[in-house]
mmCIF file of C-alpha atoms in Angstrom:
data_model
loop_
_atom_site.group_PDB
_atom_site.id
_atom_site.type_symbol
_atom_site.label_atom_id
_atom_site.label_comp_id
_atom_site.label_asym_id
_atom_site.label_seq_id
_atom_site.Cartn_x
_atom_site.Cartn_y
_atom_site.Cartn_z
ATOM 1 C CA MET A 254 -0.002 -0.005 0.004
ATOM 2 C CA LYS A 255 1.092 3.522 -0.672
ATOM 3 C CA GLU A 256 2.274 5.842 2.046
ATOM 4 C CA ASN A 257 0.086 8.828 2.831
ATOM 5 C CA ALA A 258 2.063 11.765 1.423
ATOM 6 C CA GLU A 259 0.616 14.222 3.954
ATOM 7 C CA THR A 260 1.028 12.246 7.182
ATOM 8 C CA GLY A 261 3.778 9.771 6.289
ATOM 9 C CA GLU A 262 1.553 6.927 7.528
ATOM 10 C CA ARG A 263 1.719 3.551 5.814
ATOM 11 C CA PRO A 264 -1.498 1.564 6.257
ATOM 12 C CA MET A 265 -0.864 -1.970 7.505
ATOM 13 C CA THR A 266 -2.663 -4.953 6.117
ATOM 14 C CA ILE A 267 -5.036 -5.247 9.057
ATOM 15 C CA ASP A 268 -8.761 -5.597 9.527
ATOM 16 C CA LEU A 269 -10.200 -5.472 13.025
ATOM 17 C CA HIS A 270 -13.901 -5.819 12.189
ATOM 18 C CA LEU A 271 -14.970 -9.037 10.441
ATOM 19 C CA HIS A 272 -18.093 -11.204 10.770
ATOM 20 C CA THR A 273 -18.654 -14.890 10.086
ATOM 21 C CA THR A 274 -21.488 -17.408 10.040
ATOM 22 C CA VAL A 275 -21.090 -17.632 13.800
ATOM 23 C CA SER A 276 -23.186 -14.459 13.833
ATOM 24 C CA ASP A 277 -24.621 -12.719 10.771
ATOM 25 C CA GLY A 278 -21.800 -13.105 8.265
ATOM 26 C CA LEU A 279 -22.085 -15.257 5.149
ATOM 27 C CA HIS A 280 -18.635 -16.849 5.301
ATOM 28 C CA SER A 281 -17.368 -19.406 7.828
ATOM 29 C CA PRO A 282 -14.443 -18.445 10.076
ATOM 30 C CA MET A 283 -12.084 -20.564 7.998
ATOM 31 C CA GLU A 284 -13.339 -18.965 4.781
ATOM 32 C CA ILE A 285 -12.684 -15.550 6.303
ATOM 33 C CA LEU A 286 -9.162 -16.691 7.199
ATOM 34 C CA ASP A 287 -8.584 -17.816 3.602
ATOM 35 C CA MET A 288 -9.804 -14.448 2.350
ATOM 36 C CA ALA A 289 -7.456 -12.747 4.815
ATOM 37 C CA VAL A 290 -4.532 -14.711 3.431
ATOM 38 C CA GLN A 291 -5.496 -13.746 -0.139
ATOM 39 C CA ALA A 292 -5.761 -10.094 0.904
ATOM 40 C CA GLY A 293 -2.324 -10.194 2.507
ATOM 41 C CA LEU A 294 -3.590 -9.415 6.027
ATOM 42 C CA THR A 295 -1.101 -9.748 8.870
ATOM 43 C CA THR A 296 -3.514 -8.989 11.711
ATOM 44 C CA LEU A 297 -7.240 -9.507 11.965
ATOM 45 C CA SER A 298 -10.052 -9.693 14.469
ATOM 46 C CA ILE A 299 -13.250 -11.640 14.089
ATOM 47 C CA THR A 300 -15.908 -9.622 15.899
ATOM 48 C CA ASP A 301 -19.026 -11.758 15.781
ATOM 49 C CA HIS A 302 -22.056 -10.612 17.702
ATOM 50 C CA GLU A 303 -22.111 -11.922 21.281
ATOM 51 C CA SER A 304 -19.757 -14.803 20.408
ATOM 52 C CA ILE A 305 -16.040 -15.595 20.342
ATOM 53 C CA GLU A 306 -16.388 -19.014 18.652
ATOM 54 C CA GLY A 307 -15.023 -17.716 15.355
ATOM 55 C CA CYS A 308 -11.893 -16.393 17.035
ATOM 56 C CA LEU A 309 -11.272 -19.742 18.707
ATOM 57 C CA GLU A 310 -11.952 -21.697 15.521
ATOM 58 C CA ILE A 311 -9.258 -20.018 13.418
ATOM 59 C CA ALA A 312 -6.637 -19.386 16.113
ATOM 60 C CA GLY A 313 -4.409 -22.422 15.360
ATOM 61 C CA ALA A 314 -4.741 -22.231 11.561
ATOM 62 C CA ALA A 315 -4.094 -18.475 11.552
ATOM 63 C CA ASP A 316 -0.901 -18.920 13.546
ATOM 64 C CA LYS A 317 0.383 -21.453 11.018
ATOM 65 C CA LYS A 318 -0.332 -18.979 8.212
ATOM 66 C CA GLY A 319 1.528 -16.174 9.994
ATOM 67 C CA ILE A 320 -1.607 -14.146 10.709
ATOM 68 C CA ARG A 321 -2.194 -12.694 14.158
ATOM 69 C CA VAL A 322 -5.740 -12.912 15.544
ATOM 70 C CA ILE A 323 -6.749 -10.343 18.172
ATOM 71 C CA PRO A 324 -9.704 -11.702 20.173
ATOM 72 C CA GLY A 325 -12.806 -9.693 19.311
ATOM 73 C CA VAL A 326 -16.523 -9.428 19.869
ATOM 74 C CA GLU A 327 -19.361 -7.044 19.037
ATOM 75 C CA LEU A 328 -22.181 -6.397 21.455
ATOM 76 C CA LEU A 329 -25.557 -4.836 20.838
ATOM 77 C CA VAL A 330 -26.114 -2.302 23.644
ATOM 78 C CA THR A 331 -28.591 0.448 24.353
ATOM 79 C CA TYR A 332 -28.193 4.011 25.552
ATOM 80 C CA ALA A 333 -30.941 6.587 25.979
ATOM 81 C CA GLY A 334 -33.292 4.410 23.955
ATOM 82 C CA ASN A 335 -30.826 4.077 21.068
ATOM 83 C CA GLU A 336 -29.147 0.945 19.810
ATOM 84 C CA ILE A 337 -25.348 1.221 19.864
ATOM 85 C CA HIS A 338 -22.780 -1.336 18.737
ATOM 86 C CA LEU A 339 -19.837 -1.893 21.051
ATOM 87 C CA LEU A 340 -16.678 -3.704 19.994
ATOM 88 C CA GLY A 341 -14.374 -5.467 22.457
ATOM 89 C CA TYR A 342 -10.755 -6.491 21.889
ATOM 90 C CA GLY A 343 -8.274 -8.623 23.811
ATOM 91 C CA MET A 344 -10.677 -10.347 26.224
ATOM 92 C CA ASP A 345 -9.627 -13.508 28.026
ATOM 93 C CA LEU A 346 -11.500 -16.111 25.986
ATOM 94 C CA THR A 347 -11.362 -18.608 28.865
ATOM 95 C CA ASP A 348 -13.074 -16.251 31.342
ATOM 96 C CA GLY A 349 -16.109 -18.208 32.562
ATOM 97 C CA SER A 350 -18.145 -15.186 33.639
ATOM 98 C CA PHE A 351 -17.555 -13.524 30.245
ATOM 99 C CA LEU A 352 -18.641 -16.647 28.348
ATOM 100 C CA GLN A 353 -21.738 -17.018 30.517
ATOM 101 C CA ARG A 354 -22.679 -13.409 29.930
ATOM 102 C CA LEU A 355 -22.339 -13.831 26.147
ATOM 103 C CA ALA A 356 -24.619 -16.896 26.299
ATOM 104 C CA GLU A 357 -27.227 -14.891 28.202
ATOM 105 C CA LEU A 358 -27.072 -12.073 25.677
ATOM 106 C CA ARG A 359 -27.450 -14.436 22.726
ATOM 107 C CA GLN A 360 -30.562 -15.898 24.308
ATOM 108 C CA ALA A 361 -31.978 -12.426 24.985
ATOM 109 C CA ARG A 362 -31.382 -11.399 21.376
ATOM 110 C CA ASN A 363 -33.034 -14.554 20.078
ATOM 111 C CA ILE A 364 -36.151 -13.886 22.162
ATOM 112 C CA VAL A 365 -36.370 -10.373 20.669
ATOM 113 C CA ALA A 366 -35.863 -11.775 17.163
ATOM 114 C CA GLU A 367 -38.632 -14.328 17.575
ATOM 115 C CA GLN A 368 -41.037 -11.672 18.911
ATOM 116 C CA THR A 369 -40.144 -9.511 15.917
ATOM 117 C CA VAL A 370 -41.036 -12.357 13.512
ATOM 118 C CA ARG A 371 -44.358 -12.833 15.311
ATOM 119 C CA ASN A 372 -45.072 -9.122 14.833
ATOM 120 C CA LEU A 373 -44.321 -9.407 11.124
ATOM 121 C CA GLN A 374 -46.720 -12.346 10.881
ATOM 122 C CA LYS A 375 -49.448 -10.223 12.531
ATOM 123 C CA LEU A 376 -48.780 -7.583 9.874
ATOM 124 C CA GLY A 377 -49.447 -10.129 7.127
ATOM 125 C CA ILE A 378 -45.862 -11.093 6.315
ATOM 126 C CA PRO A 379 -45.848 -14.913 6.464
ATOM 127 C CA LEU A 380 -42.275 -15.449 7.574
ATOM 128 C CA ALA A 381 -41.810 -18.644 9.578
ATOM 129 C CA TRP A 382 -39.564 -18.437 12.637
ATOM 130 C CA GLU A 383 -38.161 -21.853 11.701
ATOM 131 C CA ASP A 384 -36.894 -20.391 8.405
ATOM 132 C CA VAL A 385 -34.970 -17.714 10.285
ATOM 133 C CA VAL A 386 -33.503 -20.237 12.730
ATOM 134 C CA SER A 387 -32.441 -22.517 9.866
ATOM 135 C CA ILE A 388 -30.018 -19.923 8.424
ATOM 136 C CA ALA A 389 -28.552 -18.863 11.779
ATOM 137 C CA HIS A 390 -25.674 -20.461 13.666
ATOM 138 C CA PRO A 391 -27.074 -23.007 16.142
ATOM 139 C CA ARG A 392 -25.298 -21.308 19.019
ATOM 140 C CA GLY A 393 -25.424 -17.749 17.670
ATOM 141 C CA ALA A 394 -27.432 -14.594 18.214
ATOM 142 C CA ILE A 395 -30.225 -14.119 15.703
ATOM 143 C CA SER A 396 -30.325 -10.567 14.366
ATOM 144 C CA LYS A 397 -32.236 -8.302 12.017
ATOM 145 C CA GLY A 398 -29.780 -9.405 9.346
ATOM 146 C CA HIS A 399 -30.982 -13.008 9.655
ATOM 147 C CA ILE A 400 -34.598 -11.880 9.421
ATOM 148 C CA ILE A 401 -33.903 -9.852 6.280
ATOM 149 C CA HIS A 402 -31.955 -12.746 4.730
ATOM 150 C CA ALA A 403 -34.797 -15.199 5.456
ATOM 151 C CA LEU A 404 -37.333 -12.778 3.955
ATOM 152 C CA HIS A 405 -35.180 -12.473 0.849
ATOM 153 C CA LEU A 406 -34.791 -16.233 0.481
ATOM 154 C CA GLY A 407 -38.553 -16.677 0.871
ATOM 155 C CA GLY A 408 -39.429 -13.986 -1.622
ATOM 156 C CA LEU A 409 -41.141 -12.010 1.127
ATOM 157 C CA LEU A 410 -39.046 -8.842 1.094
ATOM 158 C CA THR A 411 -41.656 -6.275 0.043
ATOM 159 C CA HIS A 412 -39.199 -3.345 -0.116
ATOM 160 C CA PRO A 413 -35.424 -2.913 -0.617
ATOM 161 C CA ALA A 414 -33.655 -4.139 2.525
ATOM 162 C CA GLN A 415 -32.807 -0.760 4.026
ATOM 163 C CA GLU A 416 -36.287 0.583 3.404
ATOM 164 C CA PHE A 417 -37.833 -2.573 4.893
ATOM 165 C CA ILE A 418 -35.689 -2.156 7.990
ATOM 166 C CA ARG A 419 -36.797 1.463 8.305
ATOM 167 C CA LEU A 420 -40.483 0.607 7.904
ATOM 168 C CA TYR A 421 -40.600 -2.521 10.052
ATOM 169 C CA LEU A 422 -37.486 -3.170 12.137
ATOM 170 C CA SER A 423 -36.070 0.224 13.133
ATOM 171 C CA ARG A 424 -36.822 1.883 16.466
ATOM 172 C CA ASP A 425 -40.039 3.354 15.045
ATOM 173 C CA GLY A 426 -40.772 0.370 12.819
ATOM 174 C CA LEU A 427 -44.100 -1.448 12.771
ATOM 175 C CA ALA A 428 -42.639 -4.758 13.975
ATOM 176 C CA HIS A 429 -39.965 -3.385 16.294
ATOM 177 C CA VAL A 430 -39.334 -5.064 19.641
ATOM 178 C CA GLU A 431 -37.357 -3.178 22.272
ATOM 179 C CA TYR A 432 -34.058 -4.791 23.339
ATOM 180 C CA ASN A 433 -33.160 -3.861 26.911
ATOM 181 C CA SER A 434 -30.898 -6.687 28.008
ATOM 182 C CA ASN A 435 -27.548 -4.901 27.679
ATOM 183 C CA SER A 436 -27.056 -1.240 28.430
ATOM 184 C CA PHE A 437 -23.993 0.598 27.163
ATOM 185 C CA ASP A 438 -22.454 0.659 30.642
ATOM 186 C CA GLN A 439 -23.171 -3.033 31.164
ATOM 187 C CA GLY A 440 -21.529 -3.838 27.826
ATOM 188 C CA VAL A 441 -18.444 -1.770 28.711
ATOM 189 C CA GLU A 442 -18.154 -3.577 32.048
ATOM 190 C CA THR A 443 -18.576 -7.020 30.392
ATOM 191 C CA ILE A 444 -15.627 -6.324 28.098
ATOM 192 C CA LYS A 445 -13.432 -4.686 30.722
ATOM 193 C CA SER A 446 -14.057 -7.386 33.336
ATOM 194 C CA ALA A 447 -12.665 -9.943 30.861
ATOM 195 C CA GLY A 448 -9.513 -7.869 30.332
ATOM 196 C CA GLY A 449 -10.697 -6.311 27.073
ATOM 197 C CA VAL A 450 -10.827 -2.824 25.551
ATOM 198 C CA PRO A 451 -14.310 -1.469 24.673
ATOM 199 C CA ILE A 452 -14.615 0.502 21.444
ATOM 200 C CA VAL A 453 -17.667 2.381 20.145
ATOM 201 C CA ALA A 454 -18.296 0.846 16.725
ATOM 202 C CA HIS A 455 -18.925 2.801 13.498
ATOM 203 C CA PRO A 456 -19.981 6.043 15.198
ATOM 204 C CA GLY A 457 -21.199 7.461 11.901
ATOM 205 C CA LEU A 458 -24.110 4.988 12.034
ATOM 206 C CA ILE A 459 -25.364 6.172 15.422
ATOM 207 C CA GLN A 460 -28.751 7.717 14.746
ATOM 208 C CA SER A 461 -28.361 10.535 17.262
ATOM 209 C CA GLN A 462 -24.837 11.910 16.921
ATOM 210 C CA SER A 463 -25.253 14.075 20.024
ATOM 211 C CA LEU A 464 -24.966 10.916 22.110
ATOM 212 C CA LEU A 465 -21.390 10.190 21.088
ATOM 213 C CA SER A 466 -19.800 12.731 23.416
ATOM 214 C CA GLU A 467 -21.712 11.182 26.322
ATOM 215 C CA LEU A 468 -20.628 7.665 25.420
ATOM 216 C CA LEU A 469 -16.993 8.710 25.255
ATOM 217 C CA LEU A 470 -17.070 10.094 28.806
ATOM 218 C CA ARG A 471 -16.706 6.542 30.099
ATOM 219 C CA PRO A 472 -13.133 5.716 31.125
ATOM 220 C CA ASP A 473 -11.092 3.571 28.742
ATOM 221 C CA VAL A 474 -13.663 3.536 25.930
ATOM 222 C CA GLY A 475 -12.169 3.961 22.461
ATOM 223 C CA LEU A 476 -13.544 4.759 19.031
ATOM 224 C CA GLU A 477 -13.687 2.909 15.700
ATOM 225 C CA VAL A 478 -12.338 5.618 13.376
ATOM 226 C CA PHE A 479 -11.214 3.888 10.168
ATOM 227 C CA TYR A 480 -14.355 2.313 8.768
ATOM 228 C CA GLY A 481 -15.901 1.459 5.422
ATOM 229 C CA TYR A 482 -18.779 3.900 5.464
ATOM 230 C CA TYR A 483 -21.007 3.974 2.405
ATOM 231 C CA GLY A 484 -21.533 7.087 0.299
ATOM 232 C CA PRO A 485 -19.769 10.369 -0.405
ATOM 233 C CA ASN A 486 -19.297 11.389 3.247
ATOM 234 C CA ARG A 487 -16.923 8.550 4.110
ATOM 235 C CA GLU A 488 -13.662 10.519 4.218
ATOM 236 C CA ARG A 489 -15.255 13.450 6.030
ATOM 237 C CA TRP A 490 -16.690 11.149 8.720
ATOM 238 C CA ILE A 491 -13.355 9.386 9.189
ATOM 239 C CA GLU A 492 -11.492 12.654 9.606
ATOM 240 C CA ASN A 493 -14.110 13.964 12.009
ATOM 241 C CA TYR A 494 -13.962 10.888 14.265
ATOM 242 C CA ARG A 495 -10.185 10.861 14.087
ATOM 243 C CA ARG A 496 -10.109 14.456 15.258
ATOM 244 C CA ILE A 497 -12.457 13.607 18.147
ATOM 245 C CA ALA A 498 -10.331 10.616 19.157
ATOM 246 C CA GLN A 499 -7.122 12.668 19.032
ATOM 247 C CA GLU A 500 -8.617 15.460 21.102
ATOM 248 C CA LYS A 501 -9.776 12.974 23.757
ATOM 249 C CA ASN A 502 -6.669 10.763 23.521
ATOM 250 C CA LEU A 503 -8.773 7.710 22.732
ATOM 251 C CA VAL A 504 -7.697 4.319 21.406
ATOM 252 C CA MET A 505 -8.575 4.154 17.693
ATOM 253 C CA THR A 506 -9.407 1.032 15.695
ATOM 254 C CA GLY A 507 -10.713 0.273 12.238
ATOM 255 C CA GLY A 508 -12.027 -2.377 9.899
ATOM 256 C CA THR A 509 -14.360 -3.208 7.077
ATOM 257 C CA ASP A 510 -17.269 -4.679 9.073
ATOM 258 C CA TYR A 511 -17.319 -7.321 6.342
ATOM 259 C CA HIS A 512 -20.401 -9.566 6.334
ATOM 260 C CA GLY A 513 -20.439 -11.104 2.864
ATOM 261 C CA PRO A 514 -20.089 -10.769 -0.915
ATOM 262 C CA PHE A 515 -22.607 -7.918 -1.149
ATOM 263 C CA ALA A 516 -20.360 -5.656 0.974
ATOM 264 C CA PRO A 517 -18.565 -2.854 -0.928
ATOM 265 C CA PHE A 518 -15.439 -3.221 1.225
ATOM 266 C CA LYS A 519 -13.718 -6.590 1.171
ATOM 267 C CA PRO A 520 -11.447 -7.777 4.006
ATOM 268 C CA GLY A 521 -8.421 -5.534 4.288
ATOM 269 C CA SER A 522 -9.690 -2.879 1.891
ATOM 270 C CA VAL A 523 -10.095 -0.060 4.426
ATOM 271 C CA PRO A 524 -6.693 1.709 4.954
ATOM 272 C CA ILE A 525 -5.691 1.613 8.620
ATOM 273 C CA PRO A 526 -2.529 3.362 9.883
ATOM 274 C CA ASP A 527 0.251 1.111 11.168
ATOM 275 C CA TRP A 528 0.148 2.589 14.679
ATOM 276 C CA VAL A 529 -3.372 1.290 15.360
ATOM 277 C CA VAL A 530 -2.295 -2.224 16.383
ATOM 278 C CA PRO A 531 0.541 -1.315 18.799
ATOM 279 C CA ASN A 532 -1.645 1.345 20.402
ATOM 280 C CA LEU A 533 -4.418 -1.206 20.823
ATOM 281 C CA ASP A 534 -1.898 -3.696 22.236
ATOM 282 C CA ARG A 535 -0.861 -1.202 24.897
ATOM 283 C CA ALA A 536 -4.498 -0.574 25.813
ATOM 284 C CA ILE A 537 -5.134 -4.308 26.083
ATOM 285 C CA MET A 538 -2.096 -4.772 28.305
ATOM 286 C CA MET A 539 -3.305 -1.975 30.598
ATOM 287 C CA ALA A 540 -6.832 -3.450 30.652
ATOM 288 C CA LYS A 541 -5.506 -6.810 31.782
ATOM 289 C CA GLN A 542 -3.398 -5.178 34.493
ATOM 290 C CA SER A 543 -6.417 -3.296 35.870
ATOM 291 C CA ARG A 544 -8.753 -6.299 36.082
#
């Protein structure tokens, strides 16, 4: 990759935000690892929703291929009535309390997903819950993404996906079910208690941007700055969040948030400065020392 002429930064071949079939991605963990090899990645993190199974599955094979895997997870949390996504890095993947909490959160998300499907049925959309379950990981959290995918496979998607989400699944949607099982502060504590570093994910997707400054008041919470946003505002958003992170001296991370072939950014395609990983490493070391 070319060096940035203005800053002298050379992006590394890293991607710290990847999803697999363990949550709502369309590639298995081993397929993601193969894609990482093809992309020339040296460091990656699988950040499946409420699960670390993907990280564990590829650990040995990644080491043999010379690729470092930073343990990762993504949690759905809520703050002031808004859904926020919270990434965690460097957790102890053998921590029993952490694993138990993830299992509880997966179950809570699945209950919300099933209630959402029932609401769609009441609205005349004949989606069977069994069809949603059949495309999800047997031990994973079922999300809106699974519901949309099942609707698509069944020919039941009455609008383009984003419009359908807005009409039916968003906070004001007709089939929306409130998720209250994991507040932002609870999510932060879950990650920190397992020796991890909590990071606010893709801040540009937070519906109410005024909340971000409140979220970042929590000690040791970082920000995902380098992200594959869609549309013409991508570079402006990245620079804005980078400025915020620099002003607050926050840990910065980045990644593609890759879920599958439809994604515009493939693994490793979002430029991330080479200082991101060592800075994250230092934060993880400090997090483990403060447990």
